[in-house]
PDB file of C-alpha atoms and ligand atoms in Angstrom:
ATOM      1  CA  MET A   1     -10.089  -6.775  -4.510  1.00 98.00           C
ATOM      2  CA  SER A   2      -8.473 -10.234  -4.843  1.00 98.00           C
ATOM      3  CA  ALA A   3      -8.706 -10.031  -8.617  1.00 97.00           C
ATOM      4  CA  LEU A   4      -6.934  -6.664  -8.641  1.00 98.00           C
ATOM      5  CA  HIS A   5      -4.368  -8.102  -6.171  1.00 98.00           C
ATOM      6  CA  ALA A   6      -3.823 -11.086  -8.477  1.00 97.00           C
ATOM      7  CA  VAL A   7      -2.805  -8.843 -11.418  1.00 97.00           C
ATOM      8  CA  THR A   8      -0.677  -6.596  -9.330  1.00 96.00           C
ATOM      9  CA  PHE A   9       1.355  -8.861  -7.013  1.00 94.00           C
ATOM     10  CA  ARG A  10       3.502 -11.994  -7.346  1.00 90.00           C
ATOM     11  CA  PRO A  11       1.567 -15.258  -7.038  1.00 90.00           C
ATOM     12  CA  GLU A  12       3.010 -15.946  -3.572  1.00 88.00           C
ATOM     13  CA  GLU A  13       1.844 -12.537  -2.303  1.00 90.00           C
ATOM     14  CA  THR A  14      -1.669 -12.657  -3.720  1.00 94.00           C
ATOM     15  CA  TRP A  15      -4.571 -12.433  -1.186  1.00 97.00           C
ATOM     16  CA  SER A  16      -7.760 -14.484  -1.440  1.00 97.00           C
ATOM     17  CA  GLU A  17     -11.273 -13.139  -1.261  1.00 98.00           C
ATOM     18  CA  ALA A  18     -11.439 -14.715   2.260  1.00 98.00           C
ATOM     19  CA  THR A  19      -8.459 -12.619   3.346  1.00 98.00           C
ATOM     20  CA  PHE A  20     -10.094  -9.422   2.059  1.00 98.00           C
ATOM     21  CA  ASP A  21     -13.448 -10.444   3.655  1.00 98.00           C
ATOM     22  CA  ALA A  22     -11.677 -10.931   6.998  1.00 98.00           C
ATOM     23  CA  LEU A  23      -9.937  -7.610   6.720  1.00 98.00           C
ATOM     24  CA  LEU A  24     -13.065  -5.699   5.736  1.00 97.00           C
ATOM     25  CA  ALA A  25     -14.938  -7.178   8.731  1.00 98.00           C
ATOM     26  CA  GLN A  26     -12.591  -5.403  11.109  1.00 97.00           C
ATOM     27  CA  GLU A  27     -13.535  -1.916  12.292  1.00 94.00           C
ATOM     28  CA  THR A  28      -9.969  -0.841  12.219  1.00 94.00           C
ATOM     29  CA  THR A  29      -9.621  -1.491   8.467  1.00 95.00           C
ATOM     30  CA  LEU A  30      -9.576   1.418   6.080  1.00 93.00           C
ATOM     31  CA  ALA A  31     -10.209   0.401   2.450  1.00 95.00           C
ATOM     32  CA  ILE A  32     -10.739   2.773  -0.380  1.00 96.00           C
ATOM     33  CA  GLY A  33     -10.731   2.288  -4.076  1.00 97.00           C
ATOM     34  CA  LEU A  34     -11.358   3.680  -7.562  1.00 98.00           C
ATOM     35  CA  ILE A  35     -13.986   2.007  -9.786  1.00 98.00           C
ATOM     36  CA  GLN A  36     -14.818   2.477 -13.425  1.00 96.00           C
ATOM     37  CA  ASP A  37     -17.488   0.484 -15.284  1.00 95.00           C
ATOM     38  CA  GLU A  38     -17.766  -1.709 -12.228  1.00 94.00           C
ATOM     39  CA  ASP A  39     -14.147  -2.573 -12.331  1.00 96.00           C
ATOM     40  CA  LEU A  40     -11.913  -1.825  -9.313  1.00 98.00           C
ATOM     41  CA  PHE A  41      -8.672  -0.492 -10.807  1.00 98.00           C
ATOM     42  CA  ALA A  42      -6.893   0.991  -7.757  1.00 98.00           C
ATOM     43  CA  MET A  43      -7.093   0.363  -4.049  1.00 98.00           C
ATOM     44  CA  LEU A  44      -5.532   1.189  -0.682  1.00 97.00           C
ATOM     45  CA  VAL A  45      -6.104  -1.015   2.375  1.00 97.00           C
ATOM     46  CA  ALA A  46      -4.683   0.082   5.752  1.00 96.00           C
ATOM     47  CA  GLN A  47      -5.047  -0.849   9.375  1.00 95.00           C
ATOM     48  CA  MET A  48      -5.740   2.105  11.691  1.00 92.00           C
ATOM     49  CA  VAL A  49      -4.378   1.750  15.232  1.00 90.00           C
ATOM     50  CA  SER A  50      -4.278   4.830  17.490  1.00 87.00           C
ATOM     51  CA  GLY A  51      -3.461   7.387  14.846  1.00 87.00           C
ATOM     52  CA  ASP A  52      -1.168   5.100  12.902  1.00 92.00           C
ATOM     53  CA  ALA A  53      -2.328   3.711   9.631  1.00 94.00           C
ATOM     54  CA  GLU A  54      -0.271   0.779   8.357  1.00 96.00           C
ATOM     55  CA  ILE A  55      -0.641   0.350   4.681  1.00 97.00           C
ATOM     56  CA  LEU A  56      -1.374  -3.351   4.124  1.00 97.00           C
ATOM     57  CA  THR A  57      -1.771  -3.182   0.425  1.00 98.00           C
ATOM     58  CA  LEU A  58      -1.771  -0.449  -2.289  1.00 98.00           C
ATOM     59  CA  ALA A  59      -2.335  -1.357  -5.903  1.00 98.00           C
ATOM     60  CA  THR A  60      -3.085   0.224  -9.228  1.00 98.00           C
ATOM     61  CA  HIS A  61      -4.018  -2.078 -12.240  1.00 98.00           C
ATOM     62  CA  PRO A  62      -1.016  -2.279 -14.598  1.00 97.00           C
ATOM     63  CA  ALA A  63      -3.011  -0.668 -17.366  1.00 97.00           C
ATOM     64  CA  ALA A  64      -3.794   2.406 -15.245  1.00 98.00           C
ATOM     65  CA  ARG A  65      -0.427   3.201 -13.775  1.00 98.00           C
ATOM     66  CA  ARG A  66       1.436   6.539 -13.753  1.00 98.00           C
ATOM     67  CA  ARG A  67      -1.757   8.572 -13.828  1.00 98.00           C
ATOM     68  CA  GLY A  68      -1.717   9.655 -10.247  1.00 98.00           C
ATOM     69  CA  TYR A  69      -4.390   7.188  -8.946  1.00 98.00           C
ATOM     70  CA  ALA A  70      -2.359   5.689  -6.081  1.00 98.00           C
ATOM     71  CA  ALA A  71      -1.062   9.127  -5.100  1.00 98.00           C
ATOM     72  CA  GLY A  72      -4.636  10.236  -5.068  1.00 97.00           C
ATOM     73  CA  LEU A  73      -5.729   7.515  -2.789  1.00 96.00           C
ATOM     74  CA  VAL A  74      -2.965   8.284  -0.345  1.00 95.00           C
ATOM     75  CA  THR A  75      -3.519  12.035  -0.343  1.00 93.00           C
ATOM     76  CA  HIS A  76      -7.276  11.602  -0.088  1.00 92.00           C
ATOM     77  CA  CYS A  77      -6.697   9.685   3.227  1.00 91.00           C
ATOM     78  CA  GLU A  78      -4.391  12.381   4.418  1.00 90.00           C
ATOM     79  CA  GLN A  79      -6.846  15.197   3.677  1.00 86.00           C
ATOM     80  CA  ASN A  80     -10.285  13.605   4.265  1.00 80.00           C
ATOM     81  CA  GLY A  81     -11.713  13.911   7.725  1.00 64.00           C
ATOM     82  CA  SER A  82     -13.518  10.613   7.433  1.00 59.00           C
ATOM     83  CA  VAL A  83     -10.180   8.847   7.985  1.00 65.00           C
ATOM     84  CA  GLY A  84     -10.045  10.279  11.547  1.00 65.00           C
ATOM     85  CA  SER A  85      -7.025  11.339  13.318  1.00 76.00           C
ATOM     86  CA  LEU A  86      -4.395   9.898  11.007  1.00 84.00           C
ATOM     87  CA  GLU A  87      -1.010  10.944  12.374  1.00 90.00           C
ATOM     88  CA  ARG A  88       1.368   8.569  10.695  1.00 94.00           C
ATOM     89  CA  TRP A  89       1.601   6.160   7.773  1.00 95.00           C
ATOM     90  CA  LEU A  90       3.612   3.005   8.288  1.00 97.00           C
ATOM     91  CA  LEU A  91       4.440   0.316   5.788  1.00 98.00           C
ATOM     92  CA  ASP A  92       6.943  -2.305   4.695  1.00 97.00           C
ATOM     93  CA  VAL A  93       7.864  -2.911   1.084  1.00 97.00           C
ATOM     94  CA  ALA A  94      10.196  -5.474  -0.583  1.00 96.00           C
ATOM     95  CA  ALA A  95      13.700  -4.054  -1.091  1.00 97.00           C
ATOM     96  CA  ASP A  96      13.591  -4.984  -4.751  1.00 95.00           C
ATOM     97  CA  ASN A  97      10.248  -3.219  -5.366  1.00 96.00           C
ATOM     98  CA  HIS A  98      11.942  -0.091  -6.606  1.00 97.00           C
ATOM     99  CA  SER A  99       8.879   1.446  -8.300  1.00 97.00           C
ATOM    100  CA  ALA A 100       6.916   1.298  -4.982  1.00 98.00           C
ATOM    101  CA  ILE A 101       9.852   2.690  -3.010  1.00 98.00           C
ATOM    102  CA  ASP A 102      10.176   5.560  -5.554  1.00 98.00           C
ATOM    103  CA  PHE A 103       6.399   6.082  -5.341  1.00 98.00           C
ATOM    104  CA  TYR A 104       6.422   6.355  -1.512  1.00 98.00           C
ATOM    105  CA  GLU A 105       9.446   8.541  -1.432  1.00 98.00           C
ATOM    106  CA  LYS A 106       7.885  10.932  -3.994  1.00 98.00           C
ATOM    107  CA  LEU A 107       4.916  11.161  -1.619  1.00 97.00           C
ATOM    108  CA  GLY A 108       7.250  12.178   1.349  1.00 97.00           C
ATOM    109  CA  PHE A 109       7.667   8.817   3.043  1.00 98.00           C
ATOM    110  CA  ARG A 110      11.125   8.106   4.516  1.00 98.00           C
ATOM    111  CA  ARG A 111      13.054   4.921   5.066  1.00 98.00           C
ATOM    112  CA  ASP A 112      13.221   3.948   8.729  1.00 98.00           C
ATOM    113  CA  GLY A 113      14.975   0.603   8.595  1.00 97.00           C
ATOM    114  CA  ARG A 114      15.255  -2.766   7.043  1.00 97.00           C
ATOM    115  CA  ARG A 115      14.064  -6.271   8.098  1.00 97.00           C
ATOM    116  CA  ALA A 116      16.483  -8.890   6.683  1.00 97.00           C
ATOM    117  CA  ASN A 117      15.002 -11.758   4.683  1.00 96.00           C
ATOM    118  CA  TYR A 118      11.434 -10.807   5.578  1.00 95.00           C
ATOM    119  CA  TYR A 119       9.759 -11.848   2.288  1.00 93.00           C
ATOM    120  CA  LYS A 120      10.005 -15.398   0.938  1.00 90.00           C
ATOM    121  CA  ARG A 121       9.727 -15.793  -2.816  1.00 90.00           C
ATOM    122  CA  LEU A 122       8.349 -18.782  -4.664  1.00 85.00           C
ATOM    123  CA  GLU A 123      11.822 -19.673  -5.968  1.00 85.00           C
ATOM    124  CA  GLY A 124      12.985 -19.898  -2.301  1.00 87.00           C
ATOM    125  CA  ASP A 125      14.863 -16.566  -2.362  1.00 92.00           C
ATOM    126  CA  ARG A 126      14.531 -14.207   0.580  1.00 95.00           C
ATOM    127  CA  VAL A 127      14.135 -10.472   0.128  1.00 96.00           C
ATOM    128  CA  ASP A 128      14.580  -7.784   2.747  1.00 97.00           C
ATOM    129  CA  ALA A 129      11.701  -5.468   3.855  1.00 98.00           C
ATOM    130  CA  ILE A 130      12.246  -1.720   3.823  1.00 98.00           C
ATOM    131  CA  LEU A 131      10.304  -0.104   6.633  1.00 98.00           C
ATOM    132  CA  MET A 132       8.965   3.325   5.718  1.00 98.00           C
ATOM    133  CA  SER A 133       6.751   5.979   7.382  1.00 97.00           C
ATOM    134  CA  LYS A 134       5.371   9.440   6.916  1.00 96.00           C
ATOM    135  CA  ARG A 135       4.363  11.689   9.808  1.00 94.00           C
ATOM    136  CA  LEU A 136       1.191  13.624   9.256  1.00 86.00           C
ATOM    137  CA  ALA A 137       0.633  15.354  12.603  1.00 66.00           C
ATOM    138  CA  GLY A 138      -1.199  18.610  11.881  1.00 53.00           C
ATOM    139  CA  GLN A 139      -2.321  17.600   8.387  1.00 49.00           C
ATOM    140  CA  ALA A 140      -5.320  15.400   9.079  1.00 44.00           C
ATOM    141  CA  GLY A 141      -8.062  15.103  11.737  1.00 40.00           C
ATOM    142  CA  LYS A 142      -6.305  17.724  13.863  1.00 39.00           C
TER     143      LYS A 142
HETATM  144  C1  COA B 201       3.222   1.482  -6.587  1.00 68.67           C
HETATM  145  C2  COA B 201       1.920   1.682  -7.348  1.00 68.67           C
HETATM  146  C3  COA B 201       0.785   1.443  -6.358  1.00 68.67           C
HETATM  147  C4  COA B 201       1.929   3.070  -7.935  1.00 68.67           C
HETATM  148  O1  COA B 201       0.638   3.325  -8.514  1.00 68.67           O
HETATM  149  P1  COA B 201       0.342   4.416  -9.624  1.00 68.67           P
HETATM  150  O2  COA B 201      -1.164   4.701  -9.549  1.00 68.67           O
HETATM  151  O3  COA B 201       1.030   4.112 -10.922  1.00 68.67           O
HETATM  152  O4  COA B 201       1.164   5.655  -9.034  1.00 68.67           O
HETATM  153  P2  COA B 201       0.965   7.203  -9.296  1.00 68.67           P
HETATM  154  O5  COA B 201       0.643   7.375 -10.823  1.00 68.67           O
HETATM  155  O6  COA B 201       0.079   7.848  -8.352  1.00 68.67           O
HETATM  156  O7  COA B 201       2.499   7.707  -9.103  1.00 68.67           O
HETATM  157  C5  COA B 201       2.784   8.916  -8.342  1.00 68.67           C
HETATM  158  C6  COA B 201       4.273   9.151  -8.486  1.00 68.67           C
HETATM  159  O8  COA B 201       5.006   8.036  -7.876  1.00 68.67           O
HETATM  160  C7  COA B 201       6.255   7.753  -8.603  1.00 68.67           C
HETATM  161  N1  COA B 201       6.080   6.482  -9.291  1.00 68.67           N
HETATM  162  C8  COA B 201       5.045   5.698  -9.472  1.00 68.67           C
HETATM  163  N2  COA B 201       5.350   4.546 -10.110  1.00 68.67           N
HETATM  164  C9  COA B 201       6.719   4.657 -10.341  1.00 68.67           C
HETATM  165  C10 COA B 201       7.541   3.791 -11.028  1.00 68.67           C
HETATM  166  N3  COA B 201       7.233   2.625 -11.589  1.00 68.67           N
HETATM  167  N4  COA B 201       8.881   4.148 -11.061  1.00 68.67           N
HETATM  168  C11 COA B 201       9.354   5.292 -10.508  1.00 68.67           C
HETATM  169  N5  COA B 201       8.541   6.184  -9.864  1.00 68.67           N
HETATM  170  C12 COA B 201       7.164   5.823  -9.785  1.00 68.67           C
HETATM  171  C13 COA B 201       6.291   8.875  -9.627  1.00 68.67           C
HETATM  172  O9  COA B 201       7.055   9.918  -9.060  1.00 68.67           O
HETATM  173  C14 COA B 201       4.857   9.180  -9.894  1.00 68.67           C
HETATM  174  O10 COA B 201       4.612  10.498 -10.441  1.00 68.67           O
HETATM  175  P3  COA B 201       4.931  10.782 -12.029  1.00 68.67           P
HETATM  176  O11 COA B 201       4.178   9.693 -12.722  1.00 68.67           O
HETATM  177  O12 COA B 201       4.305  12.118 -12.138  1.00 68.67           O
HETATM  178  O13 COA B 201       6.374  10.689 -12.254  1.00 68.67           O
HETATM  179  C15 COA B 201       1.816   0.662  -8.655  1.00 68.67           C
HETATM  180  O14 COA B 201       2.979   0.737  -9.353  1.00 68.67           O
HETATM  181  C16 COA B 201       1.488  -0.776  -8.185  1.00 68.67           C
HETATM  182  O15 COA B 201       0.364  -1.207  -8.077  1.00 68.67           O
HETATM  183  N6  COA B 201       2.623  -1.566  -8.026  1.00 68.67           N
HETATM  184  C17 COA B 201       2.417  -2.935  -7.663  1.00 68.67           C
HETATM  185  C18 COA B 201       1.929  -3.186  -6.338  1.00 68.67           C
HETATM  186  C19 COA B 201       2.931  -2.617  -5.276  1.00 68.67           C
HETATM  187  O16 COA B 201       4.062  -2.703  -5.401  1.00 68.67           O
HETATM  188  N7  COA B 201       2.313  -1.863  -4.312  1.00 68.67           N
HETATM  189  C20 COA B 201       3.092  -1.175  -3.251  1.00 68.67           C
HETATM  190  C21 COA B 201       3.497  -2.061  -2.159  1.00 68.67           C
HETATM  191  S1  COA B 201       2.207  -2.428  -1.076  1.00 68.67           S
END
């Protein structure tokens, strides 16, 4: 997971194996992924709290993009009973991550607000976070 993260995110945003270990040790963590030839090439990690699932990270290997894999992971969670009573997705995404914002909007997420200067870049720049959500009541686990 950390190897996929490293080829997907900026160096300052990359999570270590220890970070993933700690997340996976929590019962509230939902983690699903797609594997081919023992290589993880897409993953979704979310934190489930009382019906809300906050997407902590979502990544598709650069060589496997625009083939519906990330959309498949999200819709699998929405439609699969094993995820439980998922009622709402929550997430924050960097305001300059236009491809991810386009991706989430295509899947029906809406923009709820903005956190100013939330992300700090290696160069010292600050970037706003866009807060997004998608309500799912009636679609999953209900
Ligand atoms: C965002 C990300 C997860 C999308 O993964 P993906 O597997 O390529 O996405 P999908 O193929 O399922 O895309 C589904 C739809 O989302 C939209 N979309 C996806 N990538 C897009 C892009 N770069 N630009 C515009 N729209 C995009 C399109 O509508 C696409 O459907 P289409 O290909 O039929 O037009 C991937 O680009 C990624 O790993 N980015 C870096 C990490 C990141 O920013 N994660 C999100 C923040 S946590």
